[in-house]
Short mmCIF file of C-alpha atoms and ligand atoms in Angstrom, two decimals:
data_model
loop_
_atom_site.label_atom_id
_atom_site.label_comp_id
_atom_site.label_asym_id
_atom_site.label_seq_id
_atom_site.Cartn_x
_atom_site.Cartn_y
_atom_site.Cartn_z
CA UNK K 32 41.62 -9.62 -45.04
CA UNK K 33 40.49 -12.07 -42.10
CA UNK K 34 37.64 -11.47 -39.98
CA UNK K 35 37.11 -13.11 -37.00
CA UNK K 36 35.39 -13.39 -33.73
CA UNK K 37 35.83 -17.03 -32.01
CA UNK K 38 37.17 -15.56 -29.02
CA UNK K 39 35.85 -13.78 -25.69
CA UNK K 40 32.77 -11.99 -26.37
CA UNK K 41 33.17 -12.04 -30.12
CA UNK K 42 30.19 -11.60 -31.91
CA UNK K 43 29.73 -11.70 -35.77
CA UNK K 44 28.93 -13.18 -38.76
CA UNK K 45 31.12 -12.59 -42.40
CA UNK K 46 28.17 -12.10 -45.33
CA UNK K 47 30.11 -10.79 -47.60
CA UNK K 48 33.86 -10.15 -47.61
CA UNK K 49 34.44 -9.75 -51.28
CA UNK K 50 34.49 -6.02 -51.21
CA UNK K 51 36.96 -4.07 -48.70
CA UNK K 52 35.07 -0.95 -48.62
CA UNK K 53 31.51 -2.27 -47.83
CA UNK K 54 32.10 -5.51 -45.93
CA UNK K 55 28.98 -6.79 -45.33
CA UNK K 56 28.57 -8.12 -41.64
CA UNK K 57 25.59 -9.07 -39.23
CA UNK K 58 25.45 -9.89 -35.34
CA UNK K 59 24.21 -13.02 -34.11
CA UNK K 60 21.38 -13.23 -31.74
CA UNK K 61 21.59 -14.16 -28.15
CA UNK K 62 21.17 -18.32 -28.21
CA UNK K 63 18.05 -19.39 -27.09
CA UNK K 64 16.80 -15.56 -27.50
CA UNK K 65 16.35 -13.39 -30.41
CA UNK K 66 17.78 -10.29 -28.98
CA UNK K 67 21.51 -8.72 -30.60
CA UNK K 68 23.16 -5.37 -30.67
CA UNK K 69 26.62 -6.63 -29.61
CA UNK K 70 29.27 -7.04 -31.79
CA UNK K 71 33.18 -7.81 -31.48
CA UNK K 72 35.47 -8.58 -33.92
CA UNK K 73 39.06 -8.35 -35.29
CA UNK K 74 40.11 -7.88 -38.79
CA UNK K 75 43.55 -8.66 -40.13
CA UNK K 76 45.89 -8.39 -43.08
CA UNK K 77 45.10 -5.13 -43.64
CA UNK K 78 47.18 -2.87 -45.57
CA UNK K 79 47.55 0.61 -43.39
CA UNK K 80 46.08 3.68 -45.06
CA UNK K 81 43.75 2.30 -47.09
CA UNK K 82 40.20 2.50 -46.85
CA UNK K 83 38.32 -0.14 -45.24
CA UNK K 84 34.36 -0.05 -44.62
CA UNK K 85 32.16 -2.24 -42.86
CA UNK K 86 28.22 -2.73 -42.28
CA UNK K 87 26.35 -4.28 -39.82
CA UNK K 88 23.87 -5.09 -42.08
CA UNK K 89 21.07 -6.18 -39.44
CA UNK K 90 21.41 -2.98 -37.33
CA UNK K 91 17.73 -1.90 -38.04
CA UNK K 92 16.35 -5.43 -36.73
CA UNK K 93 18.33 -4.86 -33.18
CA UNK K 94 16.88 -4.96 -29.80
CA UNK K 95 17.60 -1.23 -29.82
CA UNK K 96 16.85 -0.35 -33.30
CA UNK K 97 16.67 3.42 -32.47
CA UNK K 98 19.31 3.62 -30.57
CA UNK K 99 22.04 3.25 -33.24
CA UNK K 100 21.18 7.19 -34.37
CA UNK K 101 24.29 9.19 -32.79
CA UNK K 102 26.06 6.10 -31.96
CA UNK K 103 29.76 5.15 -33.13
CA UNK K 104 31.40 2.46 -33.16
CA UNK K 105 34.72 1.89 -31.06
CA UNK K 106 38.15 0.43 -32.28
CA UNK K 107 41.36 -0.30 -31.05
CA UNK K 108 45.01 -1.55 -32.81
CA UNK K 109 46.09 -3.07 -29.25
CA UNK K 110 42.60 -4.40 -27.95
CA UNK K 111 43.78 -1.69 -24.78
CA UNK K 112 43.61 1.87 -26.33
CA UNK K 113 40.24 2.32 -27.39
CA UNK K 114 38.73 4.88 -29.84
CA UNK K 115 35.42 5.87 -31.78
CA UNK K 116 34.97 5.64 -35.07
CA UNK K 117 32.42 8.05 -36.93
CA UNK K 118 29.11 5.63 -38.51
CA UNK K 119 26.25 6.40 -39.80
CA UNK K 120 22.69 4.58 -39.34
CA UNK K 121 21.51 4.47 -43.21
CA UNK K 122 18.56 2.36 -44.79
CA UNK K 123 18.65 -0.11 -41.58
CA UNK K 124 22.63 -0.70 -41.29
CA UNK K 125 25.51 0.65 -39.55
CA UNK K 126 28.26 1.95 -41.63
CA UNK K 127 31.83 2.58 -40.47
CA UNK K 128 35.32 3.38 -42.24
CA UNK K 129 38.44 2.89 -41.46
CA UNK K 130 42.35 3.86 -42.93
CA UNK K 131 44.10 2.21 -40.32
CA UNK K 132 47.36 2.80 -38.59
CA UNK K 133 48.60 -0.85 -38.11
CA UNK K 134 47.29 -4.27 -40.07
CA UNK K 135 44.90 -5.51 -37.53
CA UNK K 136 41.90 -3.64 -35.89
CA UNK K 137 39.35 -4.97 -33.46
CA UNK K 138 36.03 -3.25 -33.72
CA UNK K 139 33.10 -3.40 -30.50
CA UNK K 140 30.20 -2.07 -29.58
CA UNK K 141 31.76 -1.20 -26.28
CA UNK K 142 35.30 -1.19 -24.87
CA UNK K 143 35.23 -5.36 -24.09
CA UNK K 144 35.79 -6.26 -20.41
CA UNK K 145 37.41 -9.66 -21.04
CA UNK K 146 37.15 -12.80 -18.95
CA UNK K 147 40.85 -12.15 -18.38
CA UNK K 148 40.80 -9.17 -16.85
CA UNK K 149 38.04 -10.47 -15.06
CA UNK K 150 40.28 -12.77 -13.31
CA UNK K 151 42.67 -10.80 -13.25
CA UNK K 152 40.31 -8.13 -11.34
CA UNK K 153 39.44 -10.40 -8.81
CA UNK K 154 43.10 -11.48 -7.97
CA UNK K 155 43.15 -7.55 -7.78
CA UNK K 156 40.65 -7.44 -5.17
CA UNK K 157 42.11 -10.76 -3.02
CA UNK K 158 44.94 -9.52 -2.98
CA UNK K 159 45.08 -5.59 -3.00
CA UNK K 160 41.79 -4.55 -1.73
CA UNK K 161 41.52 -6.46 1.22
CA UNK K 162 38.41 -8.56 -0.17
CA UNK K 163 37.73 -12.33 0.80
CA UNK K 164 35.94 -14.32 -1.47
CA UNK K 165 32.67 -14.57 0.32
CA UNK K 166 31.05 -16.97 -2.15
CA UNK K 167 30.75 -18.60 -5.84
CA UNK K 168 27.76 -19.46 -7.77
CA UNK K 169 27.70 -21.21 -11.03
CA UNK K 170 26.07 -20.45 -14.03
CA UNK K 171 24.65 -22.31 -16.60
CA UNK K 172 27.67 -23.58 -18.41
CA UNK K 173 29.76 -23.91 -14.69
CA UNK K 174 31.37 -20.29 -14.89
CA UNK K 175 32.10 -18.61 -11.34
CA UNK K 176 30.07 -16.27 -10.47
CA UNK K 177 32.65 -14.27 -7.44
CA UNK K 178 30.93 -12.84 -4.41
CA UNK K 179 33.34 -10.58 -3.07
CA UNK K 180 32.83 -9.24 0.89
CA UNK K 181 35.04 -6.23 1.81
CA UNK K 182 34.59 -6.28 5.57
CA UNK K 183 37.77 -4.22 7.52
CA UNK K 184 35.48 -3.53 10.82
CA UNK K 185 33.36 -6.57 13.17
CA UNK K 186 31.03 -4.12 14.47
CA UNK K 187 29.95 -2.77 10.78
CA UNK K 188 26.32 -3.26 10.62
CA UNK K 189 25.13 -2.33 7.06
CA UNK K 190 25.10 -4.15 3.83
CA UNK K 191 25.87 -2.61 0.42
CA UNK K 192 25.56 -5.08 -2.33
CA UNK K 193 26.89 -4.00 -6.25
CA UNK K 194 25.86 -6.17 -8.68
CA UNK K 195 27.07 -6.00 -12.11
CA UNK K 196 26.72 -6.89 -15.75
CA UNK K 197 23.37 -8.86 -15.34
CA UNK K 198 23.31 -7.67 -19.06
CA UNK K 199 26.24 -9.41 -20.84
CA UNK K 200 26.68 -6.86 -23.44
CA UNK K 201 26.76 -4.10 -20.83
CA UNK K 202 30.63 -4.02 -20.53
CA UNK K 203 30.69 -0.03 -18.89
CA UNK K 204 29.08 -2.29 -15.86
CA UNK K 205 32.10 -4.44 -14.98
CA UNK K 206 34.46 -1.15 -15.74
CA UNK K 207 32.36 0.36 -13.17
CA UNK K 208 33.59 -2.22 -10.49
CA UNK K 209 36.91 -2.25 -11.51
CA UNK K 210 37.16 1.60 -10.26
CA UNK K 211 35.30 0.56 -7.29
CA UNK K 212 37.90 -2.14 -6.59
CA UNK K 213 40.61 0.40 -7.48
CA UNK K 214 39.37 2.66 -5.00
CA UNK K 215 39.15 -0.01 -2.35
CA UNK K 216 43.07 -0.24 -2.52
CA UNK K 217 43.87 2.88 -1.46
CA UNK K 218 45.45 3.31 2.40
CA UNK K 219 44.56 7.34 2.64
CA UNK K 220 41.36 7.62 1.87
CA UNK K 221 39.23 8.86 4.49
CA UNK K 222 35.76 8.52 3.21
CA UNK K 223 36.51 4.68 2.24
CA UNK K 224 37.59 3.76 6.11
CA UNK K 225 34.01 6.04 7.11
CA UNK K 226 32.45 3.52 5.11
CA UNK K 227 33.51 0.65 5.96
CA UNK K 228 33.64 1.21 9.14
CA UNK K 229 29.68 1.31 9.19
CA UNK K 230 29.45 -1.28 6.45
CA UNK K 231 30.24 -4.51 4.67
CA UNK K 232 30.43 -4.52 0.62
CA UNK K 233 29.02 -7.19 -1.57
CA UNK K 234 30.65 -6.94 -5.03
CA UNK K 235 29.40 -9.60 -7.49
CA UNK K 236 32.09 -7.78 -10.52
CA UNK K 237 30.43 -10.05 -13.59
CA UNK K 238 26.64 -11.77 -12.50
CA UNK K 239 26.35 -13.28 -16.21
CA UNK K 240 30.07 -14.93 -17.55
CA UNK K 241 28.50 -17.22 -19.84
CA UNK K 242 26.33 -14.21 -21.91
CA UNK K 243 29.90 -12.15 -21.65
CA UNK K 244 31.83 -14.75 -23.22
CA UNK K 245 29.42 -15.69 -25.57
CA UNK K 246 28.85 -12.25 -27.20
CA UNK K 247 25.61 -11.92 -25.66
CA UNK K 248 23.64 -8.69 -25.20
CA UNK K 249 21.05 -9.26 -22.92
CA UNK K 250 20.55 -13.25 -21.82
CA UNK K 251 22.32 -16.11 -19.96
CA UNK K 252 23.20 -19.41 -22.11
CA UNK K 253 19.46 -20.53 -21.63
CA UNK K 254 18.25 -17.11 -23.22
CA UNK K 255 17.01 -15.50 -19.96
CA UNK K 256 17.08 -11.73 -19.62
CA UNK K 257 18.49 -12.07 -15.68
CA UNK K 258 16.87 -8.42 -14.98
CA UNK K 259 13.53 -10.20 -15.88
CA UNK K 260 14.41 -13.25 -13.61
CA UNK K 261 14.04 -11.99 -9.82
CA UNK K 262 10.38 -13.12 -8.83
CA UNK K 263 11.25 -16.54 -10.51
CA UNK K 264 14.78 -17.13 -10.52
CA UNK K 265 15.67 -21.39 -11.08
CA UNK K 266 18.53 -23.62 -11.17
CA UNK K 267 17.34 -24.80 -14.68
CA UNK K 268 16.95 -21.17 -15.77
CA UNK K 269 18.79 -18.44 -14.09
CA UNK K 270 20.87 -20.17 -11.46
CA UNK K 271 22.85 -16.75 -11.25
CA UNK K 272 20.14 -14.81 -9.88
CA UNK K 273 19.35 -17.40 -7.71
CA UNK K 274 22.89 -17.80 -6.03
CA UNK K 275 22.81 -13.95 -5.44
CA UNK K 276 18.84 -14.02 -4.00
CA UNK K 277 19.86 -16.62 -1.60
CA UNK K 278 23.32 -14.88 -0.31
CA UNK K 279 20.63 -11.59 -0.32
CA UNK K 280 18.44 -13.28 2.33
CA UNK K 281 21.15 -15.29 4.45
CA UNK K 282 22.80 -11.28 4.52
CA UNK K 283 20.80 -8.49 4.41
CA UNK K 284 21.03 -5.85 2.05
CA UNK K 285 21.26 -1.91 2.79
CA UNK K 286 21.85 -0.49 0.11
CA UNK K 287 21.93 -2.03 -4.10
CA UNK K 288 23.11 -1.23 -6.75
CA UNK K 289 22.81 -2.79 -9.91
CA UNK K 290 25.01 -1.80 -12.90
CA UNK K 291 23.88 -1.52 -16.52
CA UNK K 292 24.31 0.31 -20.08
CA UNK K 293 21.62 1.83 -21.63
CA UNK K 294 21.79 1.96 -25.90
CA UNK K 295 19.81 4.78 -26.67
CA UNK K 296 20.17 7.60 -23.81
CA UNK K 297 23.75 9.64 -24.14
CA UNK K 298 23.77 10.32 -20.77
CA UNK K 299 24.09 8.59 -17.41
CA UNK K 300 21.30 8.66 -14.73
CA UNK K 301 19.24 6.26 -12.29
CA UNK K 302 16.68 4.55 -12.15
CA UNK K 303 14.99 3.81 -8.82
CA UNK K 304 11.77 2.57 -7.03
CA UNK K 305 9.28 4.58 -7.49
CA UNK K 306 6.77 2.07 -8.89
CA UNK K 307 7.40 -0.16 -6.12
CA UNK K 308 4.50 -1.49 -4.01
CA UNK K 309 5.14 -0.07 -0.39
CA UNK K 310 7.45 2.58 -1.70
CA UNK K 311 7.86 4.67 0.58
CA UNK K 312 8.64 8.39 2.15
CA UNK K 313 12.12 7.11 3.17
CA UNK K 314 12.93 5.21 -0.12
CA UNK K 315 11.91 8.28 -1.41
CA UNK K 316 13.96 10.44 0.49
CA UNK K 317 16.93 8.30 0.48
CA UNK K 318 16.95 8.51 -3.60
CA UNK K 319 17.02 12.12 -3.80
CA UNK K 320 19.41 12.54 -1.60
CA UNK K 321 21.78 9.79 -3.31
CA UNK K 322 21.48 11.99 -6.54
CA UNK K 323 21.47 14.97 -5.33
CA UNK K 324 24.78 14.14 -3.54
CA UNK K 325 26.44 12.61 -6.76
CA UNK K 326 25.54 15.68 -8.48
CA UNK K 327 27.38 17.86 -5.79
CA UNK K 328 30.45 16.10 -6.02
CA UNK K 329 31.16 16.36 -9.62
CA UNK K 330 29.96 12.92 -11.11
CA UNK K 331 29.27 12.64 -14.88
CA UNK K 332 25.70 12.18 -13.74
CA UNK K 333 22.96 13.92 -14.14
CA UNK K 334 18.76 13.85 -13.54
CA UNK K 335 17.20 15.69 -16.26
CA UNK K 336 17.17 12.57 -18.72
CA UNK K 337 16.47 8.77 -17.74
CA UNK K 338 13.78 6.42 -18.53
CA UNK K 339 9.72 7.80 -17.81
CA UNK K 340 9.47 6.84 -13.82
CA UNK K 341 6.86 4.35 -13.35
CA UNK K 342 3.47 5.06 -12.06
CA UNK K 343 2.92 4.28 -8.53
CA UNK K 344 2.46 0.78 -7.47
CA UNK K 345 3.25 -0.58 -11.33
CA UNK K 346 7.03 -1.18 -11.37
CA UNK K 347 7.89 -4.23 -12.65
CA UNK K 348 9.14 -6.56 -9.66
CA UNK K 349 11.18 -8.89 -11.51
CA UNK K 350 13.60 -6.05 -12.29
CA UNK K 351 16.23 -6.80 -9.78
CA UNK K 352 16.79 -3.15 -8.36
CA UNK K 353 12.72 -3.42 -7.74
CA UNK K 354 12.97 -6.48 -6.35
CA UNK K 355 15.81 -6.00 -3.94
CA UNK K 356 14.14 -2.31 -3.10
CA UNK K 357 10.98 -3.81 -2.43
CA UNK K 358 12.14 -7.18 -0.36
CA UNK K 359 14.59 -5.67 1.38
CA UNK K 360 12.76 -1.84 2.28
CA UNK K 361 16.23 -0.01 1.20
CA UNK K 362 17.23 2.32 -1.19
CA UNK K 363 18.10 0.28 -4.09
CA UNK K 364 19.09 1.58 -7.90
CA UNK K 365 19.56 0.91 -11.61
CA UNK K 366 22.60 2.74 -12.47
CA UNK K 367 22.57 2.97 -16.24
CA UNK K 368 25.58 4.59 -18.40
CA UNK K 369 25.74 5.11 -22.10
CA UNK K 370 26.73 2.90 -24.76
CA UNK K 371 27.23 6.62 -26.85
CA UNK K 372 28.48 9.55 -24.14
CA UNK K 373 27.43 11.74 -21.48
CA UNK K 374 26.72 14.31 -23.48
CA UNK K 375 27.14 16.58 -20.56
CA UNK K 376 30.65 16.72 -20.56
CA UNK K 377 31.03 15.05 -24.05
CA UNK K 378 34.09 13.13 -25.97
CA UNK K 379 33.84 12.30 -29.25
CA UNK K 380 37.65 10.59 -29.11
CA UNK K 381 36.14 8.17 -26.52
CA UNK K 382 33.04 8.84 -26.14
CA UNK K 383 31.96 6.69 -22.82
CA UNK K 384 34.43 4.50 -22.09
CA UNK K 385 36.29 2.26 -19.37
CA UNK K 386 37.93 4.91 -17.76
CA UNK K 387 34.92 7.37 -16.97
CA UNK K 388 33.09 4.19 -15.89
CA UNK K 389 35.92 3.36 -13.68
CA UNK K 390 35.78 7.22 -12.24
CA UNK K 391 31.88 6.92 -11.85
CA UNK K 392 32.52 3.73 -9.71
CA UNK K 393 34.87 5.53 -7.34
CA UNK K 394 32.42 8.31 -7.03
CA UNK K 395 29.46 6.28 -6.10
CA UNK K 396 31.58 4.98 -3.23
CA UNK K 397 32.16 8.63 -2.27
CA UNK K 398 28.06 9.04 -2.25
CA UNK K 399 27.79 5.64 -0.55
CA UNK K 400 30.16 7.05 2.60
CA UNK K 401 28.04 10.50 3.25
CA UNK K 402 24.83 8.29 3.27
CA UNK K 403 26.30 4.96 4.85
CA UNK K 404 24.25 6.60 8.62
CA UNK K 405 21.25 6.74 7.28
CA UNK K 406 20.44 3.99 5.43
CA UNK K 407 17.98 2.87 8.12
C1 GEM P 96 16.64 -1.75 -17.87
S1 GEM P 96 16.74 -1.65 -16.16
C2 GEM P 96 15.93 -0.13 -15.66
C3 GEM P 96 14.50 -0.01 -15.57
N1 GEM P 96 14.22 0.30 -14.22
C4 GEM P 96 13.20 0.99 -13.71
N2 GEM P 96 13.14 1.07 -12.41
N3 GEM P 96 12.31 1.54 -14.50
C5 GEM P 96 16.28 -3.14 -18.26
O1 GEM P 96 16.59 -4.09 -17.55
O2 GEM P 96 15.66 -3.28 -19.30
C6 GEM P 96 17.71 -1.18 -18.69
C7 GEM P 96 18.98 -1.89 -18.90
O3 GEM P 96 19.00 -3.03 -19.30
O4 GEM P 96 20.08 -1.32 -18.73
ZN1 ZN P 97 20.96 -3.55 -18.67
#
């Protein structure tokens, strides 16, 4: 058996190999940060129908370290058709088996959204979607950072900005865009031209390549949590929230939207404002009516469960949907989806995955069209 993991958001480390059915495994921490809970690997030369186990041995010493309860892992024979495997949390490690089908495996944490597609995705956009490539930043280690603008009418005067993947591990974030650029390639879709016939989009599909590719959970190659970085975002530190700030403030922003995972809650929801200095009636306003209108239409959404809302005027402002909401007076969001399902309208074969992340994308865009008017 071969494990390995020196390619595109691979993350692990071999301990012990000796035994097939308890390989002994740990992730590797963030550089420059001590945070881990991704992992990525393929195994190889393995005989199909036997039993193969594996433990992530450091599970219990995770960023998340409660989250892994109810989780399971995901696999895949093709690195394209992805599926959950049953594990089991036990004395601080996360256990999974295996009889495979076919003599190589890759295991995740998420379904990977690979540097590849990535490129591949923005081609997509280019060249399908009608998108121009507004901008590129840099980060650290001299990755491109695409701003796409999707602007079909002159007179539009509103900008929505998506931002994506800030968190590296959060992979659900760039699937998220890729339904959003899906959607924007579609010629009958009457909601899309209402949209953008008011507005301009901002898409920034991947805001943290070098974290992605290096198997990162959380940080950028100088171990900075971006989502911690927008009252004090620097070249030296976070050049990728600065590059996105300054195209902010030369634009304008309507409406944001900032895409993450969340470990521990099996459900999706939103995060918003509330804690915001100057929040106000409006923002308020504006953020019911977003969910309540996602709701309506069918999303796997849902408001009952989501992180406590912050008291009033103690939101943290370096969170970048505070920091946008506040700066900018708009309705701004944290849309968070699960590592493990929505257990609203659960599926253990998949549990979240690309797909539904994809469909959740294409939905927002729905909500985005009813509310485009009244953004101011
Ligand atoms: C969070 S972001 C959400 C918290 N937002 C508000 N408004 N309370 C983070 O950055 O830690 C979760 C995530 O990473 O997905
Ligand atoms: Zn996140």
């Amino acid at each position: 058996m071969k494990i390995s993991s020196n390619f595109d958001s691979g993350n692990i480390e071999v301990l012990d190999a000796s035994n097939p059915q308890q390989v002994l495994l740990a992730m590797r921490p963030d550089l420059n940060s001590h945070h881990f809970q991704w992992f990525h690997f393929k195994v190889e030369g393995l005989t199909p129908g036997q039993r193969y186990g594996f433990s992530l041995t450091n599970a219990g010493q995770s960023a998340y370290r409660h989250a892994w309860a109810g989780y399971n892992a995901v696999a895949s024979y093709d690195h394209s058709n992805w599926f959950r495997v049953p594990s089991r949390f036990e004395e601080g490690a996360l256990n999974f088996a295996i009889e495979p089908s076919a003599a190589q495996v890759w295991f995740a944490y998420f379904q990977p959204y690979s540097r590849a597609r990535h490129d591949w995705l923005i081609e997509q956009a280019l060249n399908k979607a009608g998108a121009e490539l507004f901008a590129t930043g840099k980060s650290l280690e001299g990755r491109a950072i695409q701003l796409l603008r999707v602007s079909r009418n002159p007179q539009a005067r509103r900008k929505i900005w998506l931002i994506a993947q800030q968190h590296p591990g959060e992979h659900m974030a760039e699937w998220f865009m890729e339904g959003v650029i899906e959607r924007l390639q579609k010629t009958d879709d009457a909601e899309l031209d209402a949209l953008l016939q008011q507005a301009d989009l901002y898409l920034v599909p991947n805001m943290n390549p070098d974290g992605a590719f290096r198997g990162h959970l959380r940080t950028n190659a100088a171990g900075q949590d971006l989502n911690r970085a927008w009252q004090s975002a620097s070249q030296a530190q976070s050049p990728e929230v600065l590059f996105v700030q300054q195209q902010m403030r030369a634009v304008g922003v309507d409406l944001f939207l900032d895409i993450h995972g969340d470990e521990e809650i099996p459900h999706v929801f939103t995060a918003g404002c509330e804690g915001n200095p100057g929040y106000s009636a409006r923002q308020e306003k504006l953020e019911e009516e977003f969910r309540s209108r996602l709701l309506a239409l069918g999303a796997e959404f849902q408001t009952a469960f989501g992180y406590p809302r912050d008291e009033p005027g103690q939101a943290n402002t370096t969170l970048a949907c505070n920091a946008v909401g506040m700066e900018f007076d708009c309705l701004s969001f944290t849309i968070e989806m699960p590592f493990k399902d929505h257990d609203d309208s659960a599926n253990p074969i998949t549990g979240w995955d690309g797909k539904r992340s994809m469909q959740l994308g294409k939905d927002v865009l729905s909500v985005a069209a009813a509310m485009v008017g009244g953004l101011r």
